[in-house]
Amino acid sequence: LDKVREHGEALQAAWLRRALANNLRDEVRKLATAARDVKRERSLEAALDESSARLEGWLAAEQSSPSTRAVRHEEQVRLADALSRIPEAQRLAVELHHLQGLPLSEVAAQLGRTKGAVAQLLFRGLTRRRELMGDEREGGP
Amino acid sequence: MSGDNASARDQRLEAILLAYLEAVEAGRAPPREQWLAAHPEFAAEQAAFLEGR
C-alpha cells in the first residue's frame, strides 16, 4: 500500500513540476514575444530544464532532517501548489530567481521592472509561499 | 498621510532587500544576525524574508 501511495505521489509531483515549467514557459514566451527577442526566449527555454533539479534542491535545503523519497515528493507537490496560489508577478519573480537561478538584473529585465521592484516581489512571494505551506502543515484551509 | 508613511516605509524596505540580494549575488551576504540588527525596524520582515528563501 505504501508503494502504491508513493507511486501516486511521484506521479503527482512529476505532473506538477511539468505544469510549473509549462506555466513559466508560457509566461516567458509572452514576455519574449512582446519584446520580439527570440534569442532570449530560446535561452530561457533551455534554462527550463533546470527547474526540477532546483525545485528539489530548494526543498532539500530547507528540510532539517533526512527525508524519505515519499516525503520529498509530498513537499514538491505542496511547494508547486503554494507557488500556483501566489500572485502572478510574485510567482514569476520567485520562479525566475530561485528556480531558474537568474540574477536579479536578468529577472528585472525579463519582467520589465526595476531591481528594487523585483526585490519587493521576491519578498512578498517568498513570505506568502512560506505562509501557504505553513498553513497546510498546520492543517489550515 | 498614513498612505505616504506606508509608501516611504515600503521604499525603505525595498532598498534594504535590494542591497541584501545584491550582496548575496556578490558573494558577500552579511550574517543573519548582523543584517537583522542593522535595521531593527524591519527585523520582522527581514526574518520572514530569510525564512522564505
mmCIF file with all atom_site columns, C-alpha atoms in Angstrom:
data_model
loop_
_atom_site.group_PDB
_atom_site.id
_atom_site.type_symbol
_atom_site.label_atom_id
_atom_site.label_alt_id
_atom_site.label_comp_id
_atom_site.label_asym_id
_atom_site.label_entity_id
_atom_site.label_seq_id
_atom_site.pdbx_PDB_ins_code
_atom_site.Cartn_x
_atom_site.Cartn_y
_atom_site.Cartn_z
_atom_site.occupancy
_atom_site.B_iso_or_equiv
_atom_site.pdbx_formal_charge
_atom_site.auth_seq_id
_atom_site.auth_comp_id
_atom_site.auth_asym_id
_atom_site.auth_atom_id
_atom_site.pdbx_PDB_model_num
ATOM 1   C CA . LEU A 1 1   ? 0.000  0.000  0.000   1.00 0.00 ? 1   LEU A CA 1
ATOM 2   C CA . ASP A 1 2   ? 2.888  2.348  0.799   1.00 0.00 ? 2   ASP A CA 1
ATOM 3   C CA . LYS A 1 3   ? 4.397  1.653  -2.616  1.00 0.00 ? 3   LYS A CA 1
ATOM 4   C CA . VAL A 1 4   ? 1.118  2.461  -4.339  1.00 0.00 ? 4   VAL A CA 1
ATOM 5   C CA . ARG A 1 5   ? 0.834  5.687  -2.351  1.00 0.00 ? 5   ARG A CA 1
ATOM 6   C CA . GLU A 1 6   ? 4.445  6.608  -3.086  1.00 0.00 ? 6   GLU A CA 1
ATOM 7   C CA . HIS A 1 7   ? 3.972  5.907  -6.778  1.00 0.00 ? 7   HIS A CA 1
ATOM 8   C CA . GLY A 1 8   ? 0.855  8.102  -6.832  1.00 0.00 ? 8   GLY A CA 1
ATOM 9   C CA . GLU A 1 9   ? 2.693  10.945 -5.137  1.00 0.00 ? 9   GLU A CA 1
ATOM 10  C CA . ALA A 1 10  ? 5.606  10.613 -7.543  1.00 0.00 ? 10  ALA A CA 1
ATOM 11  C CA . LEU A 1 11  ? 3.255  10.907 -10.495 1.00 0.00 ? 11  LEU A CA 1
ATOM 12  C CA . GLN A 1 12  ? 1.511  13.883 -8.931  1.00 0.00 ? 12  GLN A CA 1
ATOM 13  C CA . ALA A 1 13  ? 4.817  15.601 -8.229  1.00 0.00 ? 13  ALA A CA 1
ATOM 14  C CA . ALA A 1 14  ? 6.007  14.977 -11.785 1.00 0.00 ? 14  ALA A CA 1
ATOM 15  C CA . TRP A 1 15  ? 2.758  16.360 -13.166 1.00 0.00 ? 15  TRP A CA 1
ATOM 16  C CA . LEU A 1 16  ? 3.012  19.480 -11.022 1.00 0.00 ? 16  LEU A CA 1
ATOM 17  C CA . ARG A 1 17  ? 6.632  20.032 -11.982 1.00 0.00 ? 17  ARG A CA 1
ATOM 18  C CA . ARG A 1 18  ? 5.678  19.854 -15.622 1.00 0.00 ? 18  ARG A CA 1
ATOM 19  C CA . ALA A 1 19  ? 2.715  22.195 -15.069 1.00 0.00 ? 19  ALA A CA 1
ATOM 20  C CA . LEU A 1 20  ? 5.025  24.633 -13.319 1.00 0.00 ? 20  LEU A CA 1
ATOM 21  C CA . ALA A 1 21  ? 7.558  24.521 -16.152 1.00 0.00 ? 21  ALA A CA 1
ATOM 22  C CA . ASN A 1 22  ? 4.843  24.873 -18.787 1.00 0.00 ? 22  ASN A CA 1
ATOM 23  C CA . ASN A 1 23  ? 3.316  27.794 -16.957 1.00 0.00 ? 23  ASN A CA 1
ATOM 24  C CA . LEU A 1 24  ? 6.678  29.525 -16.712 1.00 0.00 ? 24  LEU A CA 1
ATOM 25  C CA . ARG A 1 25  ? 7.419  28.779 -20.370 1.00 0.00 ? 25  ARG A CA 1
ATOM 26  C CA . ASP A 1 26  ? 4.094  30.356 -21.399 1.00 0.00 ? 26  ASP A CA 1
ATOM 27  C CA . GLU A 1 27  ? 4.709  33.464 -19.348 1.00 0.00 ? 27  GLU A CA 1
ATOM 28  C CA . VAL A 1 28  ? 8.254  33.856 -20.616 1.00 0.00 ? 28  VAL A CA 1
ATOM 29  C CA . ARG A 1 29  ? 7.074  33.331 -24.180 1.00 0.00 ? 29  ARG A CA 1
ATOM 30  C CA . LYS A 1 30  ? 4.541  36.139 -23.763 1.00 0.00 ? 30  LYS A CA 1
ATOM 31  C CA . LEU A 1 31  ? 7.230  38.482 -22.481 1.00 0.00 ? 31  LEU A CA 1
ATOM 32  C CA . ALA A 1 32  ? 9.724  37.419 -25.120 1.00 0.00 ? 32  ALA A CA 1
ATOM 33  C CA . THR A 1 33  ? 7.175  37.838 -27.892 1.00 0.00 ? 33  THR A CA 1
ATOM 34  C CA . ALA A 1 34  ? 6.254  41.256 -26.639 1.00 0.00 ? 34  ALA A CA 1
ATOM 35  C CA . ALA A 1 35  ? 9.889  42.230 -26.680 1.00 0.00 ? 35  ALA A CA 1
ATOM 36  C CA . ARG A 1 36  ? 10.461 40.454 -30.033 1.00 0.00 ? 36  ARG A CA 1
ATOM 37  C CA . ASP A 1 37  ? 13.545 38.865 -28.576 1.00 0.00 ? 37  ASP A CA 1
ATOM 38  C CA . VAL A 1 38  ? 13.784 35.328 -29.938 1.00 0.00 ? 38  VAL A CA 1
ATOM 39  C CA . LYS A 1 39  ? 17.281 34.751 -28.634 1.00 0.00 ? 39  LYS A CA 1
ATOM 40  C CA . ARG A 1 40  ? 16.209 35.487 -25.069 1.00 0.00 ? 40  ARG A CA 1
ATOM 41  C CA . GLU A 1 41  ? 13.223 33.182 -25.398 1.00 0.00 ? 41  GLU A CA 1
ATOM 42  C CA . ARG A 1 42  ? 15.446 30.336 -26.580 1.00 0.00 ? 42  ARG A CA 1
ATOM 43  C CA . SER A 1 43  ? 17.913 30.792 -23.756 1.00 0.00 ? 43  SER A CA 1
ATOM 44  C CA . LEU A 1 44  ? 15.109 30.785 -21.216 1.00 0.00 ? 44  LEU A CA 1
ATOM 45  C CA . GLU A 1 45  ? 13.513 27.708 -22.699 1.00 0.00 ? 45  GLU A CA 1
ATOM 46  C CA . ALA A 1 46  ? 16.846 25.918 -22.412 1.00 0.00 ? 46  ALA A CA 1
ATOM 47  C CA . ALA A 1 47  ? 17.099 27.014 -18.797 1.00 0.00 ? 47  ALA A CA 1
ATOM 48  C CA . LEU A 1 48  ? 13.715 25.478 -18.001 1.00 0.00 ? 48  LEU A CA 1
ATOM 49  C CA . ASP A 1 49  ? 15.335 22.050 -17.920 1.00 0.00 ? 49  ASP A CA 1
ATOM 50  C CA . GLU A 1 50  ? 16.987 23.075 -14.665 1.00 0.00 ? 50  GLU A CA 1
ATOM 51  C CA . SER A 1 51  ? 13.689 23.752 -12.912 1.00 0.00 ? 51  SER A CA 1
ATOM 52  C CA . SER A 1 52  ? 13.096 20.312 -11.491 1.00 0.00 ? 52  SER A CA 1
ATOM 53  C CA . ALA A 1 53  ? 16.580 19.969 -10.090 1.00 0.00 ? 53  ALA A CA 1
ATOM 54  C CA . ARG A 1 54  ? 16.438 23.404 -8.478  1.00 0.00 ? 54  ARG A CA 1
ATOM 55  C CA . LEU A 1 55  ? 12.965 22.706 -7.102  1.00 0.00 ? 55  LEU A CA 1
ATOM 56  C CA . GLU A 1 56  ? 14.266 19.572 -5.425  1.00 0.00 ? 56  GLU A CA 1
ATOM 57  C CA . GLY A 1 57  ? 17.379 21.355 -4.218  1.00 0.00 ? 57  GLY A CA 1
ATOM 58  C CA . TRP A 1 58  ? 15.333 24.139 -2.669  1.00 0.00 ? 58  TRP A CA 1
ATOM 59  C CA . LEU A 1 59  ? 13.217 21.653 -0.767  1.00 0.00 ? 59  LEU A CA 1
ATOM 60  C CA . ALA A 1 60  ? 16.186 19.558 0.288   1.00 0.00 ? 60  ALA A CA 1
ATOM 61  C CA . ALA A 1 61  ? 17.948 22.625 1.645   1.00 0.00 ? 61  ALA A CA 1
ATOM 62  C CA . GLU A 1 62  ? 15.081 23.635 3.859   1.00 0.00 ? 62  GLU A CA 1
ATOM 63  C CA . GLN A 1 63  ? 14.444 20.210 5.323   1.00 0.00 ? 63  GLN A CA 1
ATOM 64  C CA . SER A 1 64  ? 16.291 19.920 8.593   1.00 0.00 ? 64  SER A CA 1
ATOM 65  C CA . SER A 1 65  ? 16.465 16.136 8.724   1.00 0.00 ? 65  SER A CA 1
ATOM 66  C CA . PRO A 1 66  ? 16.947 13.312 6.208   1.00 0.00 ? 66  PRO A CA 1
ATOM 67  C CA . SER A 1 67  ? 13.668 12.536 4.497   1.00 0.00 ? 67  SER A CA 1
ATOM 68  C CA . THR A 1 68  ? 12.224 9.663  2.549   1.00 0.00 ? 68  THR A CA 1
ATOM 69  C CA . ARG A 1 69  ? 11.517 9.895  -1.150  1.00 0.00 ? 69  ARG A CA 1
ATOM 70  C CA . ALA A 1 70  ? 7.780  9.901  -0.446  1.00 0.00 ? 70  ALA A CA 1
ATOM 71  C CA . VAL A 1 71  ? 8.082  12.854 1.896   1.00 0.00 ? 71  VAL A CA 1
ATOM 72  C CA . ARG A 1 72  ? 10.208 14.689 -0.689  1.00 0.00 ? 72  ARG A CA 1
ATOM 73  C CA . HIS A 1 73  ? 7.540  14.149 -3.317  1.00 0.00 ? 73  HIS A CA 1
ATOM 74  C CA . GLU A 1 74  ? 4.848  15.344 -0.951  1.00 0.00 ? 74  GLU A CA 1
ATOM 75  C CA . GLU A 1 75  ? 6.866  18.508 -0.273  1.00 0.00 ? 75  GLU A CA 1
ATOM 76  C CA . GLN A 1 76  ? 7.298  19.087 -4.011  1.00 0.00 ? 76  GLN A CA 1
ATOM 77  C CA . VAL A 1 77  ? 3.567  18.868 -4.503  1.00 0.00 ? 77  VAL A CA 1
ATOM 78  C CA . ARG A 1 78  ? 2.968  21.324 -1.670  1.00 0.00 ? 78  ARG A CA 1
ATOM 79  C CA . LEU A 1 79  ? 5.583  23.751 -2.979  1.00 0.00 ? 79  LEU A CA 1
ATOM 80  C CA . ALA A 1 80  ? 4.187  23.645 -6.520  1.00 0.00 ? 80  ALA A CA 1
ATOM 81  C CA . ASP A 1 81  ? 0.679  24.136 -5.139  1.00 0.00 ? 81  ASP A CA 1
ATOM 82  C CA . ALA A 1 82  ? 1.775  27.101 -2.992  1.00 0.00 ? 82  ALA A CA 1
ATOM 83  C CA . LEU A 1 83  ? 3.536  28.716 -5.958  1.00 0.00 ? 83  LEU A CA 1
ATOM 84  C CA . SER A 1 84  ? 0.401  28.339 -8.052  1.00 0.00 ? 84  SER A CA 1
ATOM 85  C CA . ARG A 1 85  ? -1.555 30.304 -5.435  1.00 0.00 ? 85  ARG A CA 1
ATOM 86  C CA . ILE A 1 86  ? 0.577  33.445 -5.158  1.00 0.00 ? 86  ILE A CA 1
ATOM 87  C CA . PRO A 1 87  ? 0.023  36.468 -7.430  1.00 0.00 ? 87  PRO A CA 1
ATOM 88  C CA . GLU A 1 88  ? 1.471  36.077 -10.911 1.00 0.00 ? 88  GLU A CA 1
ATOM 89  C CA . ALA A 1 89  ? 4.174  38.757 -10.749 1.00 0.00 ? 89  ALA A CA 1
ATOM 90  C CA . GLN A 1 90  ? 5.411  37.418 -7.411  1.00 0.00 ? 90  GLN A CA 1
ATOM 91  C CA . ARG A 1 91  ? 5.360  33.846 -8.693  1.00 0.00 ? 91  ARG A CA 1
ATOM 92  C CA . LEU A 1 92  ? 7.317  34.745 -11.817 1.00 0.00 ? 92  LEU A CA 1
ATOM 93  C CA . ALA A 1 93  ? 9.948  36.586 -9.783  1.00 0.00 ? 93  ALA A CA 1
ATOM 94  C CA . VAL A 1 94  ? 10.348 33.606 -7.444  1.00 0.00 ? 94  VAL A CA 1
ATOM 95  C CA . GLU A 1 95  ? 10.469 31.092 -10.294 1.00 0.00 ? 95  GLU A CA 1
ATOM 96  C CA . LEU A 1 96  ? 12.970 33.056 -12.371 1.00 0.00 ? 96  LEU A CA 1
ATOM 97  C CA . HIS A 1 97  ? 15.252 33.966 -9.460  1.00 0.00 ? 97  HIS A CA 1
ATOM 98  C CA . HIS A 1 98  ? 15.028 30.894 -7.243  1.00 0.00 ? 98  HIS A CA 1
ATOM 99  C CA . LEU A 1 99  ? 14.125 28.073 -9.604  1.00 0.00 ? 99  LEU A CA 1
ATOM 100 C CA . GLN A 1 100 ? 15.891 29.279 -12.745 1.00 0.00 ? 100 GLN A CA 1
ATOM 101 C CA . GLY A 1 101 ? 18.729 30.899 -10.826 1.00 0.00 ? 101 GLY A CA 1
ATOM 102 C CA . LEU A 1 102 ? 18.683 34.084 -12.897 1.00 0.00 ? 102 LEU A CA 1
ATOM 103 C CA . PRO A 1 103 ? 20.457 37.103 -11.379 1.00 0.00 ? 103 PRO A CA 1
ATOM 104 C CA . LEU A 1 104 ? 18.354 39.979 -10.125 1.00 0.00 ? 104 LEU A CA 1
ATOM 105 C CA . SER A 1 105 ? 19.236 42.164 -13.124 1.00 0.00 ? 105 SER A CA 1
ATOM 106 C CA . GLU A 1 106 ? 18.074 39.486 -15.566 1.00 0.00 ? 106 GLU A CA 1
ATOM 107 C CA . VAL A 1 107 ? 14.802 38.914 -13.682 1.00 0.00 ? 107 VAL A CA 1
ATOM 108 C CA . ALA A 1 108 ? 14.203 42.669 -13.733 1.00 0.00 ? 108 ALA A CA 1
ATOM 109 C CA . ALA A 1 109 ? 14.831 42.765 -17.482 1.00 0.00 ? 109 ALA A CA 1
ATOM 110 C CA . GLN A 1 110 ? 12.517 39.817 -18.119 1.00 0.00 ? 110 GLN A CA 1
ATOM 111 C CA . LEU A 1 111 ? 9.703  41.306 -16.057 1.00 0.00 ? 111 LEU A CA 1
ATOM 112 C CA . GLY A 1 112 ? 10.227 44.879 -17.228 1.00 0.00 ? 112 GLY A CA 1
ATOM 113 C CA . ARG A 1 113 ? 10.676 46.158 -13.669 1.00 0.00 ? 113 ARG A CA 1
ATOM 114 C CA . THR A 1 114 ? 13.412 47.718 -11.603 1.00 0.00 ? 114 THR A CA 1
ATOM 115 C CA . LYS A 1 115 ? 15.647 45.534 -9.466  1.00 0.00 ? 115 LYS A CA 1
ATOM 116 C CA . GLY A 1 116 ? 14.087 47.121 -6.387  1.00 0.00 ? 116 GLY A CA 1
ATOM 117 C CA . ALA A 1 117 ? 10.614 46.179 -7.569  1.00 0.00 ? 117 ALA A CA 1
ATOM 118 C CA . VAL A 1 118 ? 11.821 42.611 -8.116  1.00 0.00 ? 118 VAL A CA 1
ATOM 119 C CA . ALA A 1 119 ? 13.223 42.587 -4.572  1.00 0.00 ? 119 ALA A CA 1
ATOM 120 C CA . GLN A 1 120 ? 9.750  43.557 -3.308  1.00 0.00 ? 120 GLN A CA 1
ATOM 121 C CA . LEU A 1 121 ? 8.103  40.859 -5.441  1.00 0.00 ? 121 LEU A CA 1
ATOM 122 C CA . LEU A 1 122 ? 10.526 38.270 -4.077  1.00 0.00 ? 122 LEU A CA 1
ATOM 123 C CA . PHE A 1 123 ? 9.849  39.401 -0.523  1.00 0.00 ? 123 PHE A CA 1
ATOM 124 C CA . ARG A 1 124 ? 6.070  39.165 -0.937  1.00 0.00 ? 124 ARG A CA 1
ATOM 125 C CA . GLY A 1 125 ? 6.195  35.953 -2.960  1.00 0.00 ? 125 GLY A CA 1
ATOM 126 C CA . LEU A 1 126 ? 8.579  34.132 -0.633  1.00 0.00 ? 126 LEU A CA 1
ATOM 127 C CA . THR A 1 127 ? 6.798  35.129 2.554   1.00 0.00 ? 127 THR A CA 1
ATOM 128 C CA . ARG A 1 128 ? 3.425  34.235 1.029   1.00 0.00 ? 128 ARG A CA 1
ATOM 129 C CA . ARG A 1 129 ? 4.759  30.872 -0.127  1.00 0.00 ? 129 ARG A CA 1
ATOM 130 C CA . ARG A 1 130 ? 6.006  30.226 3.381   1.00 0.00 ? 130 ARG A CA 1
ATOM 131 C CA . GLU A 1 131 ? 2.633  31.202 4.860   1.00 0.00 ? 131 GLU A CA 1
ATOM 132 C CA . LEU A 1 132 ? 0.742  28.951 2.463   1.00 0.00 ? 132 LEU A CA 1
ATOM 133 C CA . MET A 1 133 ? 2.968  25.966 3.157   1.00 0.00 ? 133 MET A CA 1
ATOM 134 C CA . GLY A 1 134 ? 2.831  26.676 6.881   1.00 0.00 ? 134 GLY A CA 1
ATOM 135 C CA . ASP A 1 135 ? -0.950 26.886 6.776   1.00 0.00 ? 135 ASP A CA 1
ATOM 136 C CA . GLU A 1 136 ? -1.162 23.477 5.138   1.00 0.00 ? 136 GLU A CA 1
ATOM 137 C CA . ARG A 1 137 ? 1.340  21.979 7.554   1.00 0.00 ? 137 ARG A CA 1
ATOM 138 C CA . GLU A 1 138 ? -0.840 23.144 10.438  1.00 0.00 ? 138 GLU A CA 1
ATOM 139 C CA . GLY A 1 139 ? -3.974 21.776 8.805   1.00 0.00 ? 139 GLY A CA 1
ATOM 140 C CA . GLY A 1 140 ? -5.355 25.204 7.890   1.00 0.00 ? 140 GLY A CA 1
ATOM 141 C CA . PRO A 1 141 ? -7.673 25.958 4.949   1.00 0.00 ? 141 PRO A CA 1
ATOM 142 C CA . MET B 2 1   ? -0.778 60.839 5.391   1.00 0.00 ? 1   MET B CA 1
ATOM 143 C CA . SER B 2 2   ? -0.698 57.222 6.579   1.00 0.00 ? 2   SER B CA 1
ATOM 144 C CA . GLY B 2 3   ? -0.515 56.189 2.935   1.00 0.00 ? 3   GLY B CA 1
ATOM 145 C CA . ASP B 2 4   ? 2.561  58.366 2.442   1.00 0.00 ? 4   ASP B CA 1
ATOM 146 C CA . ASN B 2 5   ? 4.135  56.859 5.526   1.00 0.00 ? 5   ASN B CA 1
ATOM 147 C CA . ALA B 2 6   ? 3.382  53.354 4.290   1.00 0.00 ? 6   ALA B CA 1
ATOM 148 C CA . SER B 2 7   ? 4.854  54.209 0.911   1.00 0.00 ? 7   SER B CA 1
ATOM 149 C CA . ALA B 2 8   ? 8.005  55.635 2.450   1.00 0.00 ? 8   ALA B CA 1
ATOM 150 C CA . ARG B 2 9   ? 8.347  52.547 4.627   1.00 0.00 ? 9   ARG B CA 1
ATOM 151 C CA . ASP B 2 10  ? 7.877  50.268 1.604   1.00 0.00 ? 10  ASP B CA 1
ATOM 152 C CA . GLN B 2 11  ? 10.572 52.151 -0.261  1.00 0.00 ? 11  GLN B CA 1
ATOM 153 C CA . ARG B 2 12  ? 12.952 51.833 2.681   1.00 0.00 ? 12  ARG B CA 1
ATOM 154 C CA . LEU B 2 13  ? 12.278 48.098 2.940   1.00 0.00 ? 13  LEU B CA 1
ATOM 155 C CA . GLU B 2 14  ? 12.756 47.739 -0.807  1.00 0.00 ? 14  GLU B CA 1
ATOM 156 C CA . ALA B 2 15  ? 16.172 49.399 -0.595  1.00 0.00 ? 15  ALA B CA 1
ATOM 157 C CA . ILE B 2 16  ? 17.190 47.119 2.288   1.00 0.00 ? 16  ILE B CA 1
ATOM 158 C CA . LEU B 2 17  ? 16.074 43.967 0.469   1.00 0.00 ? 17  LEU B CA 1
ATOM 159 C CA . LEU B 2 18  ? 17.753 45.051 -2.759  1.00 0.00 ? 18  LEU B CA 1
ATOM 160 C CA . ALA B 2 19  ? 21.030 45.766 -1.003  1.00 0.00 ? 19  ALA B CA 1
ATOM 161 C CA . TYR B 2 20  ? 20.873 42.335 0.637   1.00 0.00 ? 20  TYR B CA 1
ATOM 162 C CA . LEU B 2 21  ? 20.116 40.488 -2.600  1.00 0.00 ? 21  LEU B CA 1
ATOM 163 C CA . GLU B 2 22  ? 22.922 42.304 -4.417  1.00 0.00 ? 22  GLU B CA 1
ATOM 164 C CA . ALA B 2 23  ? 25.296 41.437 -1.575  1.00 0.00 ? 23  ALA B CA 1
ATOM 165 C CA . VAL B 2 24  ? 24.268 37.780 -1.860  1.00 0.00 ? 24  VAL B CA 1
ATOM 166 C CA . GLU B 2 25  ? 24.918 37.819 -5.608  1.00 0.00 ? 25  GLU B CA 1
ATOM 167 C CA . ALA B 2 26  ? 28.313 39.408 -4.994  1.00 0.00 ? 26  ALA B CA 1
ATOM 168 C CA . GLY B 2 27  ? 29.158 36.644 -2.538  1.00 0.00 ? 27  GLY B CA 1
ATOM 169 C CA . ARG B 2 28  ? 29.261 38.931 0.474   1.00 0.00 ? 28  ARG B CA 1
ATOM 170 C CA . ALA B 2 29  ? 25.959 38.264 2.213   1.00 0.00 ? 29  ALA B CA 1
ATOM 171 C CA . PRO B 2 30  ? 26.007 39.609 5.776   1.00 0.00 ? 30  PRO B CA 1
ATOM 172 C CA . PRO B 2 31  ? 25.446 37.151 8.627   1.00 0.00 ? 31  PRO B CA 1
ATOM 173 C CA . ARG B 2 32  ? 21.758 36.877 9.539   1.00 0.00 ? 32  ARG B CA 1
ATOM 174 C CA . GLU B 2 33  ? 22.016 38.474 12.974  1.00 0.00 ? 33  GLU B CA 1
ATOM 175 C CA . GLN B 2 34  ? 24.167 41.313 11.683  1.00 0.00 ? 34  GLN B CA 1
ATOM 176 C CA . TRP B 2 35  ? 21.674 42.094 8.921   1.00 0.00 ? 35  TRP B CA 1
ATOM 177 C CA . LEU B 2 36  ? 18.683 41.981 11.285  1.00 0.00 ? 36  LEU B CA 1
ATOM 178 C CA . ALA B 2 37  ? 20.426 44.170 13.845  1.00 0.00 ? 37  ALA B CA 1
ATOM 179 C CA . ALA B 2 38  ? 21.291 46.772 11.217  1.00 0.00 ? 38  ALA B CA 1
ATOM 180 C CA . HIS B 2 39  ? 17.612 47.527 10.546  1.00 0.00 ? 39  HIS B CA 1
ATOM 181 C CA . PRO B 2 40  ? 15.674 46.739 13.739  1.00 0.00 ? 40  PRO B CA 1
ATOM 182 C CA . GLU B 2 41  ? 12.530 48.483 12.481  1.00 0.00 ? 41  GLU B CA 1
ATOM 183 C CA . PHE B 2 42  ? 12.281 45.889 9.713   1.00 0.00 ? 42  PHE B CA 1
ATOM 184 C CA . ALA B 2 43  ? 13.510 42.869 11.674  1.00 0.00 ? 43  ALA B CA 1
ATOM 185 C CA . ALA B 2 44  ? 10.198 41.010 11.334  1.00 0.00 ? 44  ALA B CA 1
ATOM 186 C CA . GLU B 2 45  ? 10.072 41.492 7.569   1.00 0.00 ? 45  GLU B CA 1
ATOM 187 C CA . GLN B 2 46  ? 13.730 40.591 7.166   1.00 0.00 ? 46  GLN B CA 1
ATOM 188 C CA . ALA B 2 47  ? 13.315 37.409 9.234   1.00 0.00 ? 47  ALA B CA 1
ATOM 189 C CA . ALA B 2 48  ? 10.256 36.392 7.208   1.00 0.00 ? 48  ALA B CA 1
ATOM 190 C CA . PHE B 2 49  ? 12.186 37.037 4.003   1.00 0.00 ? 49  PHE B CA 1
ATOM 191 C CA . LEU B 2 50  ? 15.119 34.873 5.104   1.00 0.00 ? 50  LEU B CA 1
ATOM 192 C CA . GLU B 2 51  ? 12.835 32.071 6.260   1.00 0.00 ? 51  GLU B CA 1
ATOM 193 C CA . GLY B 2 52  ? 11.043 32.078 2.938   1.00 0.00 ? 52  GLY B CA 1
ATOM 194 C CA . ARG B 2 53  ? 14.219 31.729 0.895   1.00 0.00 ? 53  ARG B CA 1
#
